[in-house]
Short mmCIF file of C-alpha atoms in Angstrom, two decimals:
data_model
loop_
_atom_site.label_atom_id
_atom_site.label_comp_id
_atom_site.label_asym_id
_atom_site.label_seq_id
_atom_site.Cartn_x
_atom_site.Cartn_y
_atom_site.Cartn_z
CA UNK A 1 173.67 191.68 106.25
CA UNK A 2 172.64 195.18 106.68
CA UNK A 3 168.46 195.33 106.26
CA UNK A 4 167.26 198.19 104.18
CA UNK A 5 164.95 201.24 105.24
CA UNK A 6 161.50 200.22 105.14
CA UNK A 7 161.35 196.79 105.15
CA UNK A 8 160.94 194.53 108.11
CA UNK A 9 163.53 192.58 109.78
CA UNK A 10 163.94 188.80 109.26
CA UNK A 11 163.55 188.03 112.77
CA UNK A 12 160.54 189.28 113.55
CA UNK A 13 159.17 188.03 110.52
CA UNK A 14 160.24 184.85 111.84
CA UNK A 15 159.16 185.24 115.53
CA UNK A 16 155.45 186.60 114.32
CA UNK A 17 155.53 183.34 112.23
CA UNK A 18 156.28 181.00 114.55
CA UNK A 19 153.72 182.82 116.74
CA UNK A 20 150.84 182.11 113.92
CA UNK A 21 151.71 178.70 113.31
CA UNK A 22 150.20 176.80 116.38
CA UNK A 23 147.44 179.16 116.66
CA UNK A 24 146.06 178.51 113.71
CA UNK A 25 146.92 175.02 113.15
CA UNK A 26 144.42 174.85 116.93
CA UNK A 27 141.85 176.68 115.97
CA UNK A 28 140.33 174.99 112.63
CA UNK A 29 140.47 177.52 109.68
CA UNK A 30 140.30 181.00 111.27
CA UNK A 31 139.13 183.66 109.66
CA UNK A 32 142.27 185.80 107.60
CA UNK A 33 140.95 189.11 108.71
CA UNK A 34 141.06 187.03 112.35
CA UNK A 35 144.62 186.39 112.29
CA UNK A 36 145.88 189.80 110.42
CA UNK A 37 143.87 191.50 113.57
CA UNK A 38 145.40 189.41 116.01
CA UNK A 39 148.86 189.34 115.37
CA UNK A 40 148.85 192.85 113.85
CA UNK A 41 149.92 192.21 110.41
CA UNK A 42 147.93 193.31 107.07
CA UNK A 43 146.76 190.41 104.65
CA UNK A 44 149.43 191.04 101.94
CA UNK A 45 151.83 190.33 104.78
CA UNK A 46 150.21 187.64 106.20
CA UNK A 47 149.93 185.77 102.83
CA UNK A 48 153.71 186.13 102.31
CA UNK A 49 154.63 184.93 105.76
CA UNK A 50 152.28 181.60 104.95
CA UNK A 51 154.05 181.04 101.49
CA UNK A 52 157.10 180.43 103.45
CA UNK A 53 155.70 177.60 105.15
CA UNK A 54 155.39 175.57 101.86
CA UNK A 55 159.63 175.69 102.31
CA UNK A 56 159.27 174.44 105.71
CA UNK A 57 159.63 170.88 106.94
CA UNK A 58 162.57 168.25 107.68
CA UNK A 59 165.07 165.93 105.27
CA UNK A 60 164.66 165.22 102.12
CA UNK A 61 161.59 167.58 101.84
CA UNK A 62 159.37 165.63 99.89
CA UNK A 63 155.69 166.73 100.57
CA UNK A 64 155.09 164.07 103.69
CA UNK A 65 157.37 166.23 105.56
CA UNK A 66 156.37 169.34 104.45
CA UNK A 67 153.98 171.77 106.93
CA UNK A 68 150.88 172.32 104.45
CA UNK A 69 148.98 175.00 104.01
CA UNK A 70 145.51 176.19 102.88
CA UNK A 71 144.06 179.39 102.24
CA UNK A 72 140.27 179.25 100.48
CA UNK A 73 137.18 181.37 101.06
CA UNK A 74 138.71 183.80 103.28
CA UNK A 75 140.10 181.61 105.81
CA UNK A 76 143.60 179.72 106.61
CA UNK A 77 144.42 175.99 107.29
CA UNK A 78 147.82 174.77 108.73
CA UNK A 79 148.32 170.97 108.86
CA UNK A 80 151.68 169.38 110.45
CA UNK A 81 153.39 166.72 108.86
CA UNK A 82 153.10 163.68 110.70
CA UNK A 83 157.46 163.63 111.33
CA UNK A 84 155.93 166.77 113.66
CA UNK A 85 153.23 164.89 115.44
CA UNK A 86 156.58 162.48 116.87
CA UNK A 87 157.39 162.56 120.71
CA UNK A 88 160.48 164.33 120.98
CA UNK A 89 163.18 163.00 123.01
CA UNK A 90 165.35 165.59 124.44
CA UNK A 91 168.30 165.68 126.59
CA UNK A 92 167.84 168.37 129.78
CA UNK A 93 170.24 170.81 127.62
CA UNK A 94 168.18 170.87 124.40
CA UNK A 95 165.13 170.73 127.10
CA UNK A 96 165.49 173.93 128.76
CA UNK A 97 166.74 175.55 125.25
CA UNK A 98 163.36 174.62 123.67
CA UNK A 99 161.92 176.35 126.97
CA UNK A 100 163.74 179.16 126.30
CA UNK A 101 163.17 179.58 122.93
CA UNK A 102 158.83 178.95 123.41
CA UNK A 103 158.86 181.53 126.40
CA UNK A 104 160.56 184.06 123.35
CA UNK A 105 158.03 183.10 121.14
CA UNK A 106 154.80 183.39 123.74
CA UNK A 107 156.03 187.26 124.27
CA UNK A 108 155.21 187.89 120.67
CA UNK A 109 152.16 190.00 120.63
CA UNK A 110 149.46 188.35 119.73
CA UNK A 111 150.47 185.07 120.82
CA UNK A 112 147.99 182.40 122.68
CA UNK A 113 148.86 182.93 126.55
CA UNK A 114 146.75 180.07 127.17
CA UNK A 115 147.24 178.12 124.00
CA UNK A 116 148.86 174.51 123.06
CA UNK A 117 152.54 176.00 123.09
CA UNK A 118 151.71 177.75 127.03
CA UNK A 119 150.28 173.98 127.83
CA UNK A 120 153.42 172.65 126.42
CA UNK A 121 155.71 174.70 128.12
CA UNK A 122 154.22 174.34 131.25
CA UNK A 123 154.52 170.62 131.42
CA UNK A 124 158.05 170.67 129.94
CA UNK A 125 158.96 173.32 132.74
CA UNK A 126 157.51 170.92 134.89
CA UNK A 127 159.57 167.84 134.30
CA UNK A 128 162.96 170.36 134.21
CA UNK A 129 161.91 171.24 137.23
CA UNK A 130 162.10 175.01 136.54
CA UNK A 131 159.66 177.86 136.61
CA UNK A 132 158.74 180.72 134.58
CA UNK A 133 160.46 183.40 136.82
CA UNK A 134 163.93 181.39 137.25
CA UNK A 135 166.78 182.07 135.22
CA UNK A 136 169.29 180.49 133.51
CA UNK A 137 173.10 180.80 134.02
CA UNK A 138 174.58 180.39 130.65
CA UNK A 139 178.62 179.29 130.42
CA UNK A 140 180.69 180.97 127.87
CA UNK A 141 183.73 179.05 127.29
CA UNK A 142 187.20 180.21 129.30
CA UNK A 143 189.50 182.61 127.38
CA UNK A 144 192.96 183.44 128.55
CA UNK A 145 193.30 186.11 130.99
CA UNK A 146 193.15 189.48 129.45
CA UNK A 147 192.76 188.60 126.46
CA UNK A 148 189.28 189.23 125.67
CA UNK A 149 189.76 192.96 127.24
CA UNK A 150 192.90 193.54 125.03
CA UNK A 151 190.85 192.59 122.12
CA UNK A 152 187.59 194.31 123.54
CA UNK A 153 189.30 197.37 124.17
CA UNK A 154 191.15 197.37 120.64
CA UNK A 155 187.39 196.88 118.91
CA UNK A 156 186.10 200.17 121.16
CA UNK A 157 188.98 202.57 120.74
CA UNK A 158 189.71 201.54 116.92
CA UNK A 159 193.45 200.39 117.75
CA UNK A 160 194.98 197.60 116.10
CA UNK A 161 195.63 194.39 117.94
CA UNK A 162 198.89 192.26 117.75
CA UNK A 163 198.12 188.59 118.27
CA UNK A 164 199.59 185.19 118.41
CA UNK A 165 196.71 182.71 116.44
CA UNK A 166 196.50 179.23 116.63
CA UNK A 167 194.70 177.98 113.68
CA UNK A 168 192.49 174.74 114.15
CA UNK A 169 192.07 174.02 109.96
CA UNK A 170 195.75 174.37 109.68
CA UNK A 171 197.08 173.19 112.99
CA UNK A 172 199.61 175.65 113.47
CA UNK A 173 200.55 179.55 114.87
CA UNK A 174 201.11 182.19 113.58
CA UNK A 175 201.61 186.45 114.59
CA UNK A 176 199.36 188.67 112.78
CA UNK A 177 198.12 192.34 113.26
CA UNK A 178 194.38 192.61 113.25
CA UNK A 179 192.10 195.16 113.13
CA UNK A 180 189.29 194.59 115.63
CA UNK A 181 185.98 195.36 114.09
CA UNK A 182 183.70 193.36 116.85
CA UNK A 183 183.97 191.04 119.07
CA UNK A 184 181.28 189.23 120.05
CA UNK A 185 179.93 185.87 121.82
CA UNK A 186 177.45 183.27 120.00
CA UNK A 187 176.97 178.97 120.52
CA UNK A 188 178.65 180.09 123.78
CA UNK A 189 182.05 181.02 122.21
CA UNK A 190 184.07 184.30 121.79
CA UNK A 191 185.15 185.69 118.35
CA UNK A 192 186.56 188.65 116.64
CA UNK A 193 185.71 189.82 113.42
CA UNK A 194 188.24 192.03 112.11
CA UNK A 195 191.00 192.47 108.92
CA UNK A 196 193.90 190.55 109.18
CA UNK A 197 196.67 192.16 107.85
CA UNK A 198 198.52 189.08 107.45
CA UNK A 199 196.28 187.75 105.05
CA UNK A 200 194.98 191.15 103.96
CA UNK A 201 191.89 190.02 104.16
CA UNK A 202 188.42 190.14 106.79
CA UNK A 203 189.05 186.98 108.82
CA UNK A 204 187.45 185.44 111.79
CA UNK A 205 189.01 184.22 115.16
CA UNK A 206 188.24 182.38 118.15
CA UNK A 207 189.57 184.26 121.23
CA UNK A 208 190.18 181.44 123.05
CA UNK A 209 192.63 179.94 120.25
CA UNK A 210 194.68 183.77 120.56
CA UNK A 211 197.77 183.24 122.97
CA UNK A 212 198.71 186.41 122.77
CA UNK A 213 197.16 189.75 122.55
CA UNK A 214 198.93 193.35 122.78
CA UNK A 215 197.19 196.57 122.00
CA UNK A 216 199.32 198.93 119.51
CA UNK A 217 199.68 202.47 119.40
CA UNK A 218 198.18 202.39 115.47
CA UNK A 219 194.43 203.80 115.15
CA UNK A 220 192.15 202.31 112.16
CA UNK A 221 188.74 203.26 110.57
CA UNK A 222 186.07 200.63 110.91
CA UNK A 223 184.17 200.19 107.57
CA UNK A 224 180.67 201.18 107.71
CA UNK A 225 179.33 198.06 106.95
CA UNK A 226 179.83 195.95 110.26
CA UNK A 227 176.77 194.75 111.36
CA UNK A 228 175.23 193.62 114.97
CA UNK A 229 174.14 190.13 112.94
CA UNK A 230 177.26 187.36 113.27
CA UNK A 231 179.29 186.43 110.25
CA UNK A 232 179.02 183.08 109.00
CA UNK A 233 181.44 181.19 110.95
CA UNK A 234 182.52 178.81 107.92
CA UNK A 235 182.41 179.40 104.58
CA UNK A 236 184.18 177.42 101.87
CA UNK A 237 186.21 178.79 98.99
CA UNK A 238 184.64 177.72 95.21
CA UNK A 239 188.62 176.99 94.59
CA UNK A 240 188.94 174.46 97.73
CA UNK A 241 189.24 170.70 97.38
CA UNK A 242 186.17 169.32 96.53
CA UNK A 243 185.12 165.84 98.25
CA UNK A 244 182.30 163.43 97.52
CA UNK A 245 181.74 160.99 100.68
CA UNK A 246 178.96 158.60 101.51
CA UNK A 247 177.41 158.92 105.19
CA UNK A 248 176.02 156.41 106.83
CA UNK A 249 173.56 156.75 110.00
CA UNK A 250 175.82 157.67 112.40
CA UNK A 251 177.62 160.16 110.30
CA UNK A 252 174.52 162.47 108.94
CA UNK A 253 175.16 165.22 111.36
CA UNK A 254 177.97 165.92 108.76
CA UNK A 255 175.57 166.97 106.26
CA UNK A 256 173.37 168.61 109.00
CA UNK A 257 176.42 170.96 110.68
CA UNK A 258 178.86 171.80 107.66
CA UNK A 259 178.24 173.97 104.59
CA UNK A 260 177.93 171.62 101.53
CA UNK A 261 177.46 171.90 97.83
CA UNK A 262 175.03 168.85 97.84
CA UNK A 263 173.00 166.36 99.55
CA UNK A 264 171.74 162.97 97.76
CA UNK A 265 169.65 160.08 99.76
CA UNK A 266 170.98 156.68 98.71
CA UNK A 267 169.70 153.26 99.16
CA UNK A 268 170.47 151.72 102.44
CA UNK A 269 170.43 155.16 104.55
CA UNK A 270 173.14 156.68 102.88
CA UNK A 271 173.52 160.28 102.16
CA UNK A 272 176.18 161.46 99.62
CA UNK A 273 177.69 164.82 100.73
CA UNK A 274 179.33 167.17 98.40
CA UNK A 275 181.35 169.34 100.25
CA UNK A 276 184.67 171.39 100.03
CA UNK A 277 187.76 171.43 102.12
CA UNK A 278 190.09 174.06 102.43
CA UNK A 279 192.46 172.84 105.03
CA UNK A 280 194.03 168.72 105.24
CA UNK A 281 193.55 169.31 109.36
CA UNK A 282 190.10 170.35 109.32
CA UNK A 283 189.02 167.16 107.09
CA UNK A 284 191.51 164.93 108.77
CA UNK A 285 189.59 165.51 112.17
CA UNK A 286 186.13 165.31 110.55
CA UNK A 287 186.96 161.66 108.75
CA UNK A 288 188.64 160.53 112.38
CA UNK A 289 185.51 161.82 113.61
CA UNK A 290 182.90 159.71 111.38
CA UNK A 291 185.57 156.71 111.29
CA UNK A 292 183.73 153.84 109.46
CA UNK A 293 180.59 155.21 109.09
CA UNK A 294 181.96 157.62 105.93
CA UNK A 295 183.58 156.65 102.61
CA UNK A 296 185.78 158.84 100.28
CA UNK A 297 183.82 158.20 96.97
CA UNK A 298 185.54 161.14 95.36
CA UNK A 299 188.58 162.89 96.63
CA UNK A 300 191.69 162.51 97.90
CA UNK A 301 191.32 158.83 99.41
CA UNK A 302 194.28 158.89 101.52
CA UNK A 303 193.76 161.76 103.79
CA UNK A 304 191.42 159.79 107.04
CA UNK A 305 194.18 156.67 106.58
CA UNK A 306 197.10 158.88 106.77
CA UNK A 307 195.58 160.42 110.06
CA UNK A 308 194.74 157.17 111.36
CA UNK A 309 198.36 156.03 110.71
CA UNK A 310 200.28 158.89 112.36
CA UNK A 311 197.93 158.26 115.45
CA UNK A 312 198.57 154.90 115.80
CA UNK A 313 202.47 155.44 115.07
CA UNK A 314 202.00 158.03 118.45
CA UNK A 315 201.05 155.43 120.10
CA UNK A 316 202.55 152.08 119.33
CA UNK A 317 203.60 149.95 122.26
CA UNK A 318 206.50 151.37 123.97
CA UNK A 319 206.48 155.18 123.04
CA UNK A 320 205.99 157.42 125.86
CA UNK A 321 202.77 159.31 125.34
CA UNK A 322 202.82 162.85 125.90
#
């Protein structure tokens, strides 16, 4: 989304927020004037950046989990919800991405160099057994060879790009002419963002699903409009199949990782997801996935059985696997 002249950008609103939050929620009602002169912000500003923290808590956002805030008499209060005050367990992954993500937010001017979040990370760096000047080798996930420079190359010199696509949602290929607008990496995988003449519409691939990629001699004009911000990876048609299914524990990080329409909390732990499904493969996988921990309460009922069934048919006793 392309921000307009004059007005700040979401992300640093963000990072001066997240900057503001532990130092005033450790220092007992500062002054406002205190905290607009130390993280260089005026007080209309400020005032909007603490309104947002009324939004801000965990699931089902009822007011126990909600960060509170209080502004009277010239100074600011910022009270944690107790869900905040829990020891965290984290695996060494999330560990040194919460490391990562506090050093980014201790560079923010204004920030407490010596404050809880500093404390924190030092101990945490501590137990990863890491220090502030190492670095971290991040992975990217393998792409065929060449492929990501074809595709590269087509996105810098404005040439069109023949490719052979396999589609997960579908489960099938397919040989399409795309015009590469960007490619770029995020969550450790490679995508381009381009128009696909095949569906002559803006469409969004994984390179490491293309087989195939061959630069063509035909030149396009990039609209003005692409952005350095990532598309939205998934996003569900209004016209798709909609499907009503009841989570249990071990399936909420369905409601947590996929767009939905709507969330309920039912009796027993349950959460009722409202969600829409454009392609049988994609919700074939995610009902193997979840197995017996989701019902279909609305919906095509037959769609996880069916999968199950041509599994086990793949594998019955005496069929070669493979």
């Amino acid at each position: 989304m392309a921000v307009a002249m004059g007005k700040e950008r979401a992300d640093a609103r963000l990072g001066r927020l997240l900057a503001i939050v532990p130092w005033v929620a450790a220092n007992d009602g500062p002054a406002v004037s205190e905290v607009c002169r130390r993280f260089g912000v005026d007080e209309k500003d400020l005032l909007a950046d603490l309104n947002l923290l009324f939004m801000c808590g965990v699931y089902p956002f009822t007011p126990d989990v909600l960060i509170d805030v209080h502004v009277a008499d010239g100074r600011v209060w910022i009270s944690m919800a107790d869900y905040f005050r829990r020891p965290l367990r984290l695996n060494p992954q999330e560990g040194l991405a919460l490391a990562s993500a506090a050093s980014a937010f201790l560079a923010v001017p204004g920030a407490d160099a010596g404050g809880a979040l500093a404390t924190a990370l030092e101990k945490l760096q501590t137990v990863l057994g890491v220090g502030a000047d190492d670095g971290l080798e991040v992975e990217f996930e393998a792409v065929p060879s060449g492929i990501l420079e074809a595709v590269r190359r087509g996105a810098d010199t404005h040439r069109k790009v023949q490719i052979s696509y396999y589609s997960f949602g579908r489960d099938g290929h397919s040989s399409r002419v795309v015009q590469p607008w960007r490619v770029f990496n995020t969550g450790g995988q490679w995508y381009l963002n381009g128009w696909c003449q095949l569906a002559e519409a803006e469409r969004l691939f994984r390179v490491d699903r293309i087989g195939k990629a061959q630069l063509t001699d035909e030149s396009f004009t990039p609209p003005s409009t692409v952005t350095a911000a990532a598309p939205v990876l998934y996003q569900p048609n209004p016209d798709d199949p909609r499907f009503v299914l009841d989570l249990a524990p071990p399936a909420h990080w369905i409601a947590e990782q996929y767009p939905n329409e709507h969330v309920e909390a039912r009796p027993g732990g349950i959460l009722r997801v409202t969600l829409r499904a454009g392609q049988r493969a994609w919700l074939e996988r995610l009902l193997l996935r979840a197995g017996q921990h989701v019902d279909v309460v609305e919906g095509d009922p037959s769609v996880g059985p069916a999968a199950a069934a041509r599994l086990l048919r793949r594998y019955r006793p005496g069929r070669p696997v493979g």
